[in-house]
PDB file of C-alpha atoms in Angstrom:
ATOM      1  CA  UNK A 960      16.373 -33.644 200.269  1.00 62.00           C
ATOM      2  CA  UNK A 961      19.316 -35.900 201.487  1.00 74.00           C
ATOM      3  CA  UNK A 962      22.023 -32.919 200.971  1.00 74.00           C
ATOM      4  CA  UNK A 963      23.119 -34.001 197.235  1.00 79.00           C
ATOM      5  CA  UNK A 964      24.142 -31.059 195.259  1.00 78.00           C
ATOM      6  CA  UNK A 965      25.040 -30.968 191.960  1.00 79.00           C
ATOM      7  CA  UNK A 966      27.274 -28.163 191.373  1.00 80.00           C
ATOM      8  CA  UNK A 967      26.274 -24.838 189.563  1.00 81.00           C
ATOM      9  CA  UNK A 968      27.900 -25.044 186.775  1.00 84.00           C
ATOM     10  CA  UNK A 969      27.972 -22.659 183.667  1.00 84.00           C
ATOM     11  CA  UNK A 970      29.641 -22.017 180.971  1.00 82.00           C
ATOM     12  CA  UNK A 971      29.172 -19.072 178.217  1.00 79.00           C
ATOM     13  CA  UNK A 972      28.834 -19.704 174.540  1.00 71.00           C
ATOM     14  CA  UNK A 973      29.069 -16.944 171.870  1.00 68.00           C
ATOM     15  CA  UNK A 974      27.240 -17.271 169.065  1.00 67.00           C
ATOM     16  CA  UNK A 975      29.227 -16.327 165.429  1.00 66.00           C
ATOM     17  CA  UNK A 976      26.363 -14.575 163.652  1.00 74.00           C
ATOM     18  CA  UNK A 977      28.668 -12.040 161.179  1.00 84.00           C
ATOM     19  CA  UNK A 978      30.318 -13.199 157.814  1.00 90.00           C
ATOM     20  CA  UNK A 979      34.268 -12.825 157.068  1.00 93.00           C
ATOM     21  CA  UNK A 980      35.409 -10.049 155.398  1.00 94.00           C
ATOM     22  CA  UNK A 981      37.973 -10.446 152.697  1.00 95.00           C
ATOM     23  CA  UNK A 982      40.064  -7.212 151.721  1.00 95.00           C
ATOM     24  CA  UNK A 983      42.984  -7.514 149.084  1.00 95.00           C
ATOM     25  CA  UNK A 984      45.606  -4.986 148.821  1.00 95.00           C
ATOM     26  CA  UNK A 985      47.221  -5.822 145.438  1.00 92.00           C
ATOM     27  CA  UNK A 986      46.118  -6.006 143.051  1.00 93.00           C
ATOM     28  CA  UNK A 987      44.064  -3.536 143.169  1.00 90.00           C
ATOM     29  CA  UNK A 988      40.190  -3.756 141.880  1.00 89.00           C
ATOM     30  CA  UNK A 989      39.743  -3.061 138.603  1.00 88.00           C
ATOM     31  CA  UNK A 990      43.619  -2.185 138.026  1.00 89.00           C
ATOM     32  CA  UNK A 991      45.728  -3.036 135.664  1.00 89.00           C
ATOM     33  CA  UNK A 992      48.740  -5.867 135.578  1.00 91.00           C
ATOM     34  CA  UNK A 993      50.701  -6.354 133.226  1.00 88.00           C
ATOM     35  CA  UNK A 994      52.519 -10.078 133.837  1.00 88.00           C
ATOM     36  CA  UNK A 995      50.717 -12.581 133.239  1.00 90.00           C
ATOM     37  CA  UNK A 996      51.560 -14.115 136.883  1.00 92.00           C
ATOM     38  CA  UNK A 997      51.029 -12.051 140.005  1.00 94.00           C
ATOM     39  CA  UNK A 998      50.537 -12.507 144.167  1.00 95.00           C
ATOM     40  CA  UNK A 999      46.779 -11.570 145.058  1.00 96.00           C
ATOM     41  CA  UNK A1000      48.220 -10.316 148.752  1.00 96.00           C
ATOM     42  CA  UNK A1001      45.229  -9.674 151.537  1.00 96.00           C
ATOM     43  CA  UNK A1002      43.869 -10.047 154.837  1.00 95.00           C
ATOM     44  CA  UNK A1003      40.276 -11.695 155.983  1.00 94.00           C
ATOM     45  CA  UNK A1004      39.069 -10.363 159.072  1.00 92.00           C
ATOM     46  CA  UNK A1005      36.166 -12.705 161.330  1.00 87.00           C
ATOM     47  CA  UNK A1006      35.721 -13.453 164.978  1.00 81.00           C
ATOM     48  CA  UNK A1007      38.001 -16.653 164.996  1.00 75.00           C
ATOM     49  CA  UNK A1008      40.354 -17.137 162.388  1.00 75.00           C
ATOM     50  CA  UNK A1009      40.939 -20.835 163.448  1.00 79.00           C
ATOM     51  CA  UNK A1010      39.282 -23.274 161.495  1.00 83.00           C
ATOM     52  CA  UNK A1011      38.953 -19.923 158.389  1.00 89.00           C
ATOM     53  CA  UNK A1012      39.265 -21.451 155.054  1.00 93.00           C
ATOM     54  CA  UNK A1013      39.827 -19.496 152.069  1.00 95.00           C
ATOM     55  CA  UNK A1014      39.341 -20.715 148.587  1.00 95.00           C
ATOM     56  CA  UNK A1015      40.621 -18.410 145.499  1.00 95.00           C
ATOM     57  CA  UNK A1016      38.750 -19.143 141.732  1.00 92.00           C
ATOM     58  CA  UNK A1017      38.076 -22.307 143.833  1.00 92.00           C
ATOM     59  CA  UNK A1018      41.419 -23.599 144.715  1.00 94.00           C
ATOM     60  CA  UNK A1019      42.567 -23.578 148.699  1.00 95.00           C
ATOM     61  CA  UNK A1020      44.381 -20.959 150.227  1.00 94.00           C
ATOM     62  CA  UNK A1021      46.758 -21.221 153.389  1.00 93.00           C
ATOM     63  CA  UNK A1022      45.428 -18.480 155.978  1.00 92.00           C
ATOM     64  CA  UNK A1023      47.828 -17.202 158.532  1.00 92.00           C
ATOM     65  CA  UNK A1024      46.912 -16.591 162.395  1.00 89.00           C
ATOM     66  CA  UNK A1025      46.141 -13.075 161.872  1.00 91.00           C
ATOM     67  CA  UNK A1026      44.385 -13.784 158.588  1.00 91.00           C
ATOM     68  CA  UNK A1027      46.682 -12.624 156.122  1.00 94.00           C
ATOM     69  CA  UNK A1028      47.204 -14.537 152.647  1.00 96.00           C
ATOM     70  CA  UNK A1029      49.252 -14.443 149.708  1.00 96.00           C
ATOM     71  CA  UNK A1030      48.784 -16.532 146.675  1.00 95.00           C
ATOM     72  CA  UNK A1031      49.925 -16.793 143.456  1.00 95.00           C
ATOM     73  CA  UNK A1032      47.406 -16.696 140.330  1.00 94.00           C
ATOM     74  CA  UNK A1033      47.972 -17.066 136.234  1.00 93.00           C
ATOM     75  CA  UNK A1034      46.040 -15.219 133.564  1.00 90.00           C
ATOM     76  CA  UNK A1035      45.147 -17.083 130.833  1.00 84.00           C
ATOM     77  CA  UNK A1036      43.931 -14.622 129.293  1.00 88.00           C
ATOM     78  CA  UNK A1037      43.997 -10.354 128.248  1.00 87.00           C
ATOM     79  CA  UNK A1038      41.806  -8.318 129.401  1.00 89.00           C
ATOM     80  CA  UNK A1039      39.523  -8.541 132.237  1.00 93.00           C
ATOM     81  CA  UNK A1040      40.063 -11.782 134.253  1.00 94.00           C
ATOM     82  CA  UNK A1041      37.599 -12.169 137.366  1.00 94.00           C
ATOM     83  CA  UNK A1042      38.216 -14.800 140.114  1.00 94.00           C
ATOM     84  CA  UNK A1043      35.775 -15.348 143.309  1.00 96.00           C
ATOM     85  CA  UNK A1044      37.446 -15.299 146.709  1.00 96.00           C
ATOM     86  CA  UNK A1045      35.378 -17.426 149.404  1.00 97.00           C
ATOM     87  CA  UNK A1046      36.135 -17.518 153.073  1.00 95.00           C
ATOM     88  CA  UNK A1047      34.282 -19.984 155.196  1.00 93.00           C
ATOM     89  CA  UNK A1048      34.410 -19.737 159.074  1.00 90.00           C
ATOM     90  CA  UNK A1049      34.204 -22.248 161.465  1.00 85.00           C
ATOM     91  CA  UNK A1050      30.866 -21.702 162.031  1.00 83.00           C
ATOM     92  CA  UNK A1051      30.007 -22.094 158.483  1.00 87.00           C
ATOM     93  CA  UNK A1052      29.548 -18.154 157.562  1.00 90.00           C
ATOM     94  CA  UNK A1053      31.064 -17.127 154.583  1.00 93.00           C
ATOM     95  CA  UNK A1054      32.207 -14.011 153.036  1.00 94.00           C
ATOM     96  CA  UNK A1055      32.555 -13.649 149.372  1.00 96.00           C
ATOM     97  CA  UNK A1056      34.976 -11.233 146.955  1.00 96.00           C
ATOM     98  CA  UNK A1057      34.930 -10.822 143.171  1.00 96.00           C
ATOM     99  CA  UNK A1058      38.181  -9.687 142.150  1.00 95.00           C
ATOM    100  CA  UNK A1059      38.650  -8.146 138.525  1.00 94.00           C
ATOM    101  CA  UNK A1060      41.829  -7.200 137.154  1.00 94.00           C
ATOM    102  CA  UNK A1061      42.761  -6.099 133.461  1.00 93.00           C
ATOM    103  CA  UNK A1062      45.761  -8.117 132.296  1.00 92.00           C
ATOM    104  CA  UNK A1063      47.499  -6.383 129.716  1.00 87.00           C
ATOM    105  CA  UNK A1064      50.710  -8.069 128.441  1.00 84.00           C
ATOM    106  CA  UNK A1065      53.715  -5.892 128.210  1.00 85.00           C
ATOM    107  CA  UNK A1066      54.968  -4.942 124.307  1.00 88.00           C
ATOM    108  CA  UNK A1067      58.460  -4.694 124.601  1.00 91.00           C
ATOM    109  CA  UNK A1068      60.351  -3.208 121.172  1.00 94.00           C
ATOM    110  CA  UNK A1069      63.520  -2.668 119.968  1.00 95.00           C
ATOM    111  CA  UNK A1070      64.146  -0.641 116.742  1.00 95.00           C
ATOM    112  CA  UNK A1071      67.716   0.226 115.600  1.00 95.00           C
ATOM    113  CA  UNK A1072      68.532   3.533 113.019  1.00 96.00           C
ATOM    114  CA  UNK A1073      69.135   1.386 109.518  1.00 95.00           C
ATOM    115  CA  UNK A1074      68.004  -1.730 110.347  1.00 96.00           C
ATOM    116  CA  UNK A1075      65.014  -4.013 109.586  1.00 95.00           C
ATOM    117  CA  UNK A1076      65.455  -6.079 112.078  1.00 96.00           C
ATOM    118  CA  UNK A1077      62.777  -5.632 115.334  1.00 95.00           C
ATOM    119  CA  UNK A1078      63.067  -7.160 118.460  1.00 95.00           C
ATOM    120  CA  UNK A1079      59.624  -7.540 119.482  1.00 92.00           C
ATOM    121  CA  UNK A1080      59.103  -9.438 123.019  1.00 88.00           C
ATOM    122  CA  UNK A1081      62.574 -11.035 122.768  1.00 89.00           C
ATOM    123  CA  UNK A1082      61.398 -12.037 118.787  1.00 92.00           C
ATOM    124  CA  UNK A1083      62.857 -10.962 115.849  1.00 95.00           C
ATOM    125  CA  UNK A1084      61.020  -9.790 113.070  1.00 94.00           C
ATOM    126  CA  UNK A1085      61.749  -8.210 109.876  1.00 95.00           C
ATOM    127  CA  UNK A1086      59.925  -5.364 108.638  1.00 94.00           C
ATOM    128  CA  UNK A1087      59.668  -3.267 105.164  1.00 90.00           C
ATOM    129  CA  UNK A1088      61.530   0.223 105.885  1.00 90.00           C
ATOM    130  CA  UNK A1089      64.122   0.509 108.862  1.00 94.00           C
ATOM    131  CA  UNK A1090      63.728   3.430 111.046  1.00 95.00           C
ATOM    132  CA  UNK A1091      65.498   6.559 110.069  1.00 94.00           C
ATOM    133  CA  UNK A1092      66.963  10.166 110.873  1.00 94.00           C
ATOM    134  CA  UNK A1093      65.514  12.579 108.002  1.00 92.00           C
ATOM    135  CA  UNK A1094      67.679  15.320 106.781  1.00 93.00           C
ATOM    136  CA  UNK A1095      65.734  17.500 109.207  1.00 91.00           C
ATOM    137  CA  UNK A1096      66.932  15.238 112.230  1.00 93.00           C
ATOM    138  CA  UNK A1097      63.408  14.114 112.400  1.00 91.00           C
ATOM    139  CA  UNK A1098      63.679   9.976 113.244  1.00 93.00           C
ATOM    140  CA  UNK A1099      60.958   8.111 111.612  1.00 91.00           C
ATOM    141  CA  UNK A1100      59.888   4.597 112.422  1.00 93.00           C
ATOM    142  CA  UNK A1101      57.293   2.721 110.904  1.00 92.00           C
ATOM    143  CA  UNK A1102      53.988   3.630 112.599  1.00 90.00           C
ATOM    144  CA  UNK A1103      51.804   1.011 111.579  1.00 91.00           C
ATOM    145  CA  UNK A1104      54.168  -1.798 112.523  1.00 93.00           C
ATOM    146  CA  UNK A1105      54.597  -0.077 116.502  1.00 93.00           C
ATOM    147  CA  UNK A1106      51.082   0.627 116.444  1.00 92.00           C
ATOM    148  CA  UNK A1107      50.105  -2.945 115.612  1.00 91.00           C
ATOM    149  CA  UNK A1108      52.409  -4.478 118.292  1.00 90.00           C
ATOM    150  CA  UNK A1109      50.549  -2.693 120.401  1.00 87.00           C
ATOM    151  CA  UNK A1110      46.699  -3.904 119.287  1.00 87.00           C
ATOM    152  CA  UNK A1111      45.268  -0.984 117.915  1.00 91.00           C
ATOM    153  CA  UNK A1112      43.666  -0.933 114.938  1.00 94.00           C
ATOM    154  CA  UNK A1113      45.302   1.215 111.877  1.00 95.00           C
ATOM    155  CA  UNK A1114      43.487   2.610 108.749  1.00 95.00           C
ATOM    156  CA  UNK A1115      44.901   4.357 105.346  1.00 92.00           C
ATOM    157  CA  UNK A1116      42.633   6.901 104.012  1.00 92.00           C
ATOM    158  CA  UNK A1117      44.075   7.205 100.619  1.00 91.00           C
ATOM    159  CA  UNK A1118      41.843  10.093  99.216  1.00 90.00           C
ATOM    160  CA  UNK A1119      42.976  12.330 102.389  1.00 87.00           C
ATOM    161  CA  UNK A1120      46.287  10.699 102.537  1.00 88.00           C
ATOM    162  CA  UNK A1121      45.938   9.941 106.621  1.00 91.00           C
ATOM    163  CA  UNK A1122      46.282   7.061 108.897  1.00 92.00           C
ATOM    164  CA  UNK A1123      43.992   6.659 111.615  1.00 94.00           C
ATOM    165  CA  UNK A1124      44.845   4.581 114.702  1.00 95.00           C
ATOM    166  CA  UNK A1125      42.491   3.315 116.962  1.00 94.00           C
ATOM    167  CA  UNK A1126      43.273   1.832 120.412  1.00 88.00           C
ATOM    168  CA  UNK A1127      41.415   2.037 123.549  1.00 79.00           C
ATOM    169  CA  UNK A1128      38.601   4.098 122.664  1.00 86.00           C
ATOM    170  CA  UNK A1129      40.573   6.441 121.366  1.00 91.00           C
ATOM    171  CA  UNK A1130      41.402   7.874 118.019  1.00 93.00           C
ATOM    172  CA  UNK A1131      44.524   9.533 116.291  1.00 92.00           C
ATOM    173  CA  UNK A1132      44.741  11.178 113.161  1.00 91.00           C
ATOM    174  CA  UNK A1133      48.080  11.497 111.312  1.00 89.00           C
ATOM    175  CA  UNK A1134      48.160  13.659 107.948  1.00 86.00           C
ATOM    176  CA  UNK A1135      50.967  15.289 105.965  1.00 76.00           C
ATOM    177  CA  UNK A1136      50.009  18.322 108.358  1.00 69.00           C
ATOM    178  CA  UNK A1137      50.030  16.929 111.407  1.00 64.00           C
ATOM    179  CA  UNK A1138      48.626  14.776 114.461  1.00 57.00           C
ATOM    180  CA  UNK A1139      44.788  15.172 115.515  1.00 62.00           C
ATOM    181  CA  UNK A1140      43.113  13.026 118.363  1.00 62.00           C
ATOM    182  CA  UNK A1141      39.942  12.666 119.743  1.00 63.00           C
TER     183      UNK A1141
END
């Protein structure tokens, strides 16, 4: 009544109603690594990165501007190890990622013509017959040992006079005739 305004005043508030979105490009999903240390690399995506946090099997992760992160993780384990990715915005949604991938550690072998001696992942070990060149030029090496450092399963079937090596699902069949697989 006297002339005393307030100001119109407004201001516009937007309301964060949609969850981060974590995408990681390596490793891949389900793929297959094969040190037992590698960089999960990736990129979470949401309305406002500032204030994002981003935990990885639990531990924090540093989140740059554009939401890109790289962090190192450790296998403990071979096979499949799984680790939960959780990014929190500052408005308290959160997006979630289960990442699996199948560590398989790297057989590395060494086997010389004549000698017993096998350098198996930077070990030495001795085994019973040293590789050889036949008189055919055929060069044998001992299957069971290079089958072994590699985790599969072998069998001696002395009535058919085979071996049978088993490694992934799959089976091999060596007789005096030949290889069979299924």
């Amino acid at each position: 009544n006297l002339g005393n305004v307030e100001p119109v005043r407004s201001q516009q508030v937007t309301v964060d109603l949609t969850d981060p979105v974590i995408a990681v490009s390596s490793p891949t999903a389900g793929g297959v690594v094969v040190q037992p240390a590698v960089s999960i690399v990736g990129r979470v995506t949401a309305k406002d990165t500032a204030g994002l946090q981003l935990t990885v099997a639990g531990k924090p992760v540093s989140v740059a501007s554009d939401g890109a992160f790289t962090v190192p993780v450790s296998f403990d384990h071979e096979g499949v190890n799984t680790m939960e990715l959780v990014a929190t915005s500052a408005s308290g949604r959160t997006g979630r990622l289960t990442l699996s991938v199948n560590y398989i550690a790297r057989v590395t072998m060494s086997l010389v013509i004549g000698s017993p001696t096998v350098n198996l992942n930077n070990e030495f070990k001795t085994i019973e017959a040293a590789p050889f060149i036949s008189k055919k030029g055929v060069t044998m090496v001992p299957l069971r040992f290079i089958s072994e450092a590699f985790k599969a399963n072998v069998a001696w079937d002395p009535v058919f006079k085979s071996v049978t090596i088993t490694l992934g699902g799959k089976t091999h069949t060596v007789t005096q005739a030949g290889l069979s697989c299924s």
